[in-house]
CSV table of C-alpha atoms in Angstrom, one decimal:
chain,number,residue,atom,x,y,z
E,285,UNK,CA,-31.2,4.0,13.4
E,286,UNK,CA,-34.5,4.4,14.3
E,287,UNK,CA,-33.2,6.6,17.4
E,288,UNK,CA,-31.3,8.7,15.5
E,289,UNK,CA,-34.3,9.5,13.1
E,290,UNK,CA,-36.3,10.2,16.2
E,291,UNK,CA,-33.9,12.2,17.9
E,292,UNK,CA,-33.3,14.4,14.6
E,293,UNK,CA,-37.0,14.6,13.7
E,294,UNK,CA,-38.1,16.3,16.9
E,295,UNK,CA,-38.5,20.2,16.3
E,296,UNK,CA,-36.9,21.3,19.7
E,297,UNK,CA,-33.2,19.7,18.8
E,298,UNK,CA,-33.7,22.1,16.1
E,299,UNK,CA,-34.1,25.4,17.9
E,300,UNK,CA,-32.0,27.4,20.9
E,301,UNK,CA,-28.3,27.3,21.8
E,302,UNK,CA,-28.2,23.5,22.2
E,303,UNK,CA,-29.9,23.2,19.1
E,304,UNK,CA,-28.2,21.5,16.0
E,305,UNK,CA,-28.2,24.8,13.7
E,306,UNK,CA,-26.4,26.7,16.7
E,307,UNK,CA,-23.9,23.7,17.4
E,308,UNK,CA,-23.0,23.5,13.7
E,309,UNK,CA,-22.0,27.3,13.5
E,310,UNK,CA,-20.1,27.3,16.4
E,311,UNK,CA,-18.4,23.7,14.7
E,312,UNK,CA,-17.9,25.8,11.7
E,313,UNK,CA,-16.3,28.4,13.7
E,314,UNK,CA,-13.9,26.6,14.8
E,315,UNK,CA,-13.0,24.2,12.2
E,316,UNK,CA,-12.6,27.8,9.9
E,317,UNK,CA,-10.3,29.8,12.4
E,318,UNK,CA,-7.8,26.5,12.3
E,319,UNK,CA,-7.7,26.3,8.9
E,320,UNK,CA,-6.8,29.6,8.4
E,321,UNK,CA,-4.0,30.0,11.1
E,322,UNK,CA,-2.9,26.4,9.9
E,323,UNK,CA,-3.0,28.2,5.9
E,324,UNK,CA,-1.0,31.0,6.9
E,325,UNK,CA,1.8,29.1,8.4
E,326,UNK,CA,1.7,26.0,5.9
E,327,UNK,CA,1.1,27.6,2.7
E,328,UNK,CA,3.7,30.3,2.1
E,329,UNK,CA,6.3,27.8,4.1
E,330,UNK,CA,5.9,24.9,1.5
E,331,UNK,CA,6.0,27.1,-1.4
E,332,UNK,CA,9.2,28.3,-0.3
E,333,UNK,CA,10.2,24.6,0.8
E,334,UNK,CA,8.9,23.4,-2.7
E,335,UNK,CA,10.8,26.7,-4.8
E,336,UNK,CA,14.2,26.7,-3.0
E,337,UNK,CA,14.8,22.8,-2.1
E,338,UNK,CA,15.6,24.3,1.7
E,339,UNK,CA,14.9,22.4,4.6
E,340,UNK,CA,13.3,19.5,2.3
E,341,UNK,CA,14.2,16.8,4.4
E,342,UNK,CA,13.3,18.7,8.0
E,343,UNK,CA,10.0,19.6,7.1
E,344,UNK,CA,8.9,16.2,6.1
E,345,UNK,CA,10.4,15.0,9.0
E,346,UNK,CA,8.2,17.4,11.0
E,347,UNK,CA,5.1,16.8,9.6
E,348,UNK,CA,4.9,13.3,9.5
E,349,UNK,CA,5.6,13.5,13.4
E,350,UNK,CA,2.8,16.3,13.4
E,351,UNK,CA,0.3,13.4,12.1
E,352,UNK,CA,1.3,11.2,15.3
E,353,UNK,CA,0.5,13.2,17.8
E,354,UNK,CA,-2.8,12.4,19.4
E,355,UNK,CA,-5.0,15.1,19.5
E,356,UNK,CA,-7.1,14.4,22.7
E,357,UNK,CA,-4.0,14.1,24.5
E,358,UNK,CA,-2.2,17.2,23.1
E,359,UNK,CA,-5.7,19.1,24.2
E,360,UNK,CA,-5.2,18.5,27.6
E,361,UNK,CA,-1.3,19.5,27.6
E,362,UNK,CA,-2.5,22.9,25.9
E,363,UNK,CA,-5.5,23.6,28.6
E,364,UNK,CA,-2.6,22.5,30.8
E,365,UNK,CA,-0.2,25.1,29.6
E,366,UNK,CA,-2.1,27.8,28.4
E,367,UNK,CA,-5.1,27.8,30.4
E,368,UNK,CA,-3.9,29.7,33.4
E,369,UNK,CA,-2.0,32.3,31.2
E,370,UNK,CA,-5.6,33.2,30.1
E,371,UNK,CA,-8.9,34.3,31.1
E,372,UNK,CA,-12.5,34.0,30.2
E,373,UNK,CA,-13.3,31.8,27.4
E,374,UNK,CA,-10.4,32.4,25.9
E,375,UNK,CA,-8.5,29.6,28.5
E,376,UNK,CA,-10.4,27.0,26.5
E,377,UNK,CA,-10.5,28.4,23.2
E,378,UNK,CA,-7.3,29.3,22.2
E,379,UNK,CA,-6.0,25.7,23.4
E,380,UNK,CA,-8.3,23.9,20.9
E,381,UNK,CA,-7.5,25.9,18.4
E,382,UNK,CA,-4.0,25.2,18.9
E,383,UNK,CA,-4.5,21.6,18.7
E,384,UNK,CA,-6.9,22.0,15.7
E,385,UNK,CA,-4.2,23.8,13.7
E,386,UNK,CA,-1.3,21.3,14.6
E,387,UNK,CA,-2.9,18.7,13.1
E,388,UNK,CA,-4.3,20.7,10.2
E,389,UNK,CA,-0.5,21.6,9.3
E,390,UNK,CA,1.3,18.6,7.6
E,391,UNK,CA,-1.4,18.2,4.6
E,392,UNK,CA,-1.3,21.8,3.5
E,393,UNK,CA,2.3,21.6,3.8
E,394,UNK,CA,2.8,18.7,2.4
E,395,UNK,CA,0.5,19.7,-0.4
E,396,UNK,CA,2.1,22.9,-0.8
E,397,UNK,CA,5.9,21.4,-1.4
E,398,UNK,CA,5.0,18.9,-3.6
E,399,UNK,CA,2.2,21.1,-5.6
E,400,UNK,CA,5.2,23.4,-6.4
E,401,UNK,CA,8.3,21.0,-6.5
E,402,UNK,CA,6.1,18.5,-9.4
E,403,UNK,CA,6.1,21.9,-11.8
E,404,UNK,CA,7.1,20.9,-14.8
E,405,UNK,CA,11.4,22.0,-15.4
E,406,UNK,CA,10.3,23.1,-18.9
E,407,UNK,CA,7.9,25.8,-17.5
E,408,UNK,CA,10.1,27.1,-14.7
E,409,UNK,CA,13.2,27.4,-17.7
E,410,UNK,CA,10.7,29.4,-20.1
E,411,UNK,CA,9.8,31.7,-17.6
E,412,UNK,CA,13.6,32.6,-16.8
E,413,UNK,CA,14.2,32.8,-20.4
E,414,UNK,CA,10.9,35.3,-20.7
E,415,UNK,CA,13.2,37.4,-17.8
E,416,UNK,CA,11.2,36.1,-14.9
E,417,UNK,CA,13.1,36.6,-11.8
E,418,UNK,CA,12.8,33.9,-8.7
E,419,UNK,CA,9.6,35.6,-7.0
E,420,UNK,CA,7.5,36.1,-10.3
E,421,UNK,CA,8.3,32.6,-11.2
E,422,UNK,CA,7.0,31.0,-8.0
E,423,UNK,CA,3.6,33.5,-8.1
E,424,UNK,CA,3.2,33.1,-12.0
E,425,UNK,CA,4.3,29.9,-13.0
E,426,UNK,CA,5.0,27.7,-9.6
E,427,UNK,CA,1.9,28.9,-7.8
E,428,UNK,CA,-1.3,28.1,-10.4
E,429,UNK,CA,0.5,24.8,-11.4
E,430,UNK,CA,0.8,23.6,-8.0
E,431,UNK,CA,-2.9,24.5,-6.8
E,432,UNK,CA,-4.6,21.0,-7.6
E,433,UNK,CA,-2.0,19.4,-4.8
E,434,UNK,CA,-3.1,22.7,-2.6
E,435,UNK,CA,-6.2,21.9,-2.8
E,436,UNK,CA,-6.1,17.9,-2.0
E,437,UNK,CA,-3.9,18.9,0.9
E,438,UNK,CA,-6.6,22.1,2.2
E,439,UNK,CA,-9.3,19.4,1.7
E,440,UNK,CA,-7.9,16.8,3.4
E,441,UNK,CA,-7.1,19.2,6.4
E,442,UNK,CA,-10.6,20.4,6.2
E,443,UNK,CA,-12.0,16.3,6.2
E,444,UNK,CA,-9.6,15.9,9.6
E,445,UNK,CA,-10.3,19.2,11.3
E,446,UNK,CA,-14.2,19.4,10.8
E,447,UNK,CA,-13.6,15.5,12.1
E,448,UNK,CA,-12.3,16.1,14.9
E,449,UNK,CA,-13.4,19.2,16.2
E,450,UNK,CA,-15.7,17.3,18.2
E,451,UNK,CA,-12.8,17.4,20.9
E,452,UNK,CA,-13.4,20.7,21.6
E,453,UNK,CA,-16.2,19.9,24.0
E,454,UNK,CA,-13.9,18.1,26.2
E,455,UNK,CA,-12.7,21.4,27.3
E,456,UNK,CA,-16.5,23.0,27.9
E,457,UNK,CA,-16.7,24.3,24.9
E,458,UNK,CA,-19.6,23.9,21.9
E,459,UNK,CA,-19.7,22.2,18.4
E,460,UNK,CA,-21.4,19.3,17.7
E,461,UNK,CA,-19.3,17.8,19.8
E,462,UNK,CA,-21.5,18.6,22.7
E,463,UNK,CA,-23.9,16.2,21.3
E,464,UNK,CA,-21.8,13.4,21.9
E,465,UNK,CA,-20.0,14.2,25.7
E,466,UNK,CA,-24.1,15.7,27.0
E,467,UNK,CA,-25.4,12.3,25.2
E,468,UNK,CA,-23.1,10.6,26.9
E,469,UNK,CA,-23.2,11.7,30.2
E,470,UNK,CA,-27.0,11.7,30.0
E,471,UNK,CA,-26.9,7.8,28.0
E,472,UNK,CA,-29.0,9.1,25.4
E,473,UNK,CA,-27.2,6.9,23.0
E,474,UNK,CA,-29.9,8.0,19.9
E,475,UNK,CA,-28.5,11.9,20.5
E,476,UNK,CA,-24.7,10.8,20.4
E,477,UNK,CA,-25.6,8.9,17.6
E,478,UNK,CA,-27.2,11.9,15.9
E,479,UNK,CA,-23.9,13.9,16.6
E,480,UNK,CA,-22.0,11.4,14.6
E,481,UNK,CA,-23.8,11.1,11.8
E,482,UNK,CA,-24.0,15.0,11.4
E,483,UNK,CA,-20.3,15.2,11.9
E,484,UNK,CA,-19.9,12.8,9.3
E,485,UNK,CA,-22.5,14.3,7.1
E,486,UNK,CA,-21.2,18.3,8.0
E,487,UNK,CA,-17.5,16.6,6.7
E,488,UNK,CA,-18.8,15.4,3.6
E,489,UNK,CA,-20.6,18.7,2.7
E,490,UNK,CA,-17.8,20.5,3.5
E,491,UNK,CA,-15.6,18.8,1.2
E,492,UNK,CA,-18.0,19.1,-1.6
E,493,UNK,CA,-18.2,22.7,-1.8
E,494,UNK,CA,-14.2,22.6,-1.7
E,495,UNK,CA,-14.5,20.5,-4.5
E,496,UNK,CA,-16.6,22.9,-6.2
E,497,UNK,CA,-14.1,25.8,-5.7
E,498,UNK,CA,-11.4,23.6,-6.9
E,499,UNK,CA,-13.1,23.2,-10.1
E,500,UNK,CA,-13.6,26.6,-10.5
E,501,UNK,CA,-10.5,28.0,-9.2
E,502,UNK,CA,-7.8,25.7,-10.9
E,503,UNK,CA,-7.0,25.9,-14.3
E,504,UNK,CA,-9.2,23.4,-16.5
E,505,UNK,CA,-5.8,23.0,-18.6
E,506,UNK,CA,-4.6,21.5,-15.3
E,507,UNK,CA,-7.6,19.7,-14.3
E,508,UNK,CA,-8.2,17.7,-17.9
E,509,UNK,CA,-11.7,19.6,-18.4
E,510,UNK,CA,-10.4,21.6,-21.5
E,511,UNK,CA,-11.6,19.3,-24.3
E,512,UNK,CA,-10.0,20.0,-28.1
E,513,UNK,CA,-13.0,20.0,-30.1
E,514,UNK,CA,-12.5,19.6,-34.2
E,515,UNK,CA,-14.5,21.2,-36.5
E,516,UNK,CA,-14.5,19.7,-39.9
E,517,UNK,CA,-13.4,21.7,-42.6
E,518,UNK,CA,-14.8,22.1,-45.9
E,519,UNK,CA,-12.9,19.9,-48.4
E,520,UNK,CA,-11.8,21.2,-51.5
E,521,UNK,CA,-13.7,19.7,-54.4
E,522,UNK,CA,-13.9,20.3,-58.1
E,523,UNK,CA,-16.0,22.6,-59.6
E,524,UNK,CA,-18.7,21.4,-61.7
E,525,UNK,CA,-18.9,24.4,-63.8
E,526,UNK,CA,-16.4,24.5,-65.2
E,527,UNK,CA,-16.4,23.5,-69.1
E,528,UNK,CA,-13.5,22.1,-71.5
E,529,UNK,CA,-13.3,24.1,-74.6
E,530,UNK,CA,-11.1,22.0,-77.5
């Protein structure tokens, strides 16, 4: 511990292209890119999965083998395959993004399906009665009702991708990753420490402030937040001026 408070503490970690700011945007870079390429493909395809019942059974199939794949291993196939085909930067790039957006796809799927197929029959009945046609229901009805299990799966994505983007500087590229492989090679075991524990710490923030859009963005009818509040009404009482004439 005391390494990693030493190592974190000194001003020139803090500063240049190897510094932690630096690493942490380019971490963020990444991690954001494969999130949204994994969004795009996962999200509309689990609605549709979720709306229509089609391919149910082949896209949970799919995505559970998506979650066994290991990602240091699928890394290398990509640089493998792809590398050559492309030039500059790009050779190494495009490869982890790849990987990073594989194994970003089964939880917004899965998150997606079952976010729209737990919508409550009764809703998706009283919107075909109001005249709703299959579209409107699924952006009108299906859609907001299934965005707190879109939102577990994008923030449990997130928690894996931001994890292990570290893997991107096996293939020469930056992150905070580069903490841990220059540490390494160096066996300055208080800076790979360091990298870990702003990983860690980079994952947790991260979630948080999905958290915080979650909150904001889904329904509080959906959430539990909406609380009934009674206000007491006036009771009735008999009117003391009043005067019995016999």
């Amino acid at each position: 511990m005391n390494l990693v408070l030493t190592w974190l503490t000194d001003p020139t970690h803090w500063s240049g292209e190897d510094g932690v700011p630096h690493r942490i945007l380019e971490h963020l870079t990444y991690s954001a890119v494969a999130l949204v390429i994994a969004a795009i493909i996962a999200i509309p395809l689990g609605l549709y999965v979720g709306h229509t019942g089609r391919g149910k059974f082949l896209v949970v199939n799919v995505a559970g083998a998506a979650r066994a794949i290991p990602s240091l291993g699928l890394l290398f196939v990509m640089v493998l395959l792809l590398g050559p085909r492309l030039s500059g930067d790009a050779a190494f790039v495009v490869p982890c993004l790849v990987v990073l957006a594989v194994l970003a796809v089964p939880p917004i799927l899965a998150g997606a399906y079952a976010g729209v197929e737990e919508v409550d029959a009764g809703a998706r009945d009283a919107a075909k009665g109001m005249g709703m046609r299959g579209l409107q229901v699924l952006l009108r009805v299906e859609l907001p009702c299934a965005l707190p299990l879109i939102f577990s799966g994008l923030r449990s994505a997130t928690l894996q991708v931001v994890a292990t983007a570290t893997i991107a500087a096996t293939a020469g590229l930056g992150g905070l990753g580069r903490l841990l492989i220059d540490g390494l090679a160096v066996r300055d075991f208080g800076q790979m420490a360091a990298g870990a524990v702003l990983v860690a710490a980079l994952a947790l923030v991260v979630d948080l402030i999905f958290a915080l859009v979650q909150r904001y963005a889904v329904s509080a009818g959906l959430t539990g937040r909406r609380t009934t509040s009674r206000r007491s009404r006036p009771r009735a009482s008999a009117d003391p001026t009043l005067i019995t004439i016999s």
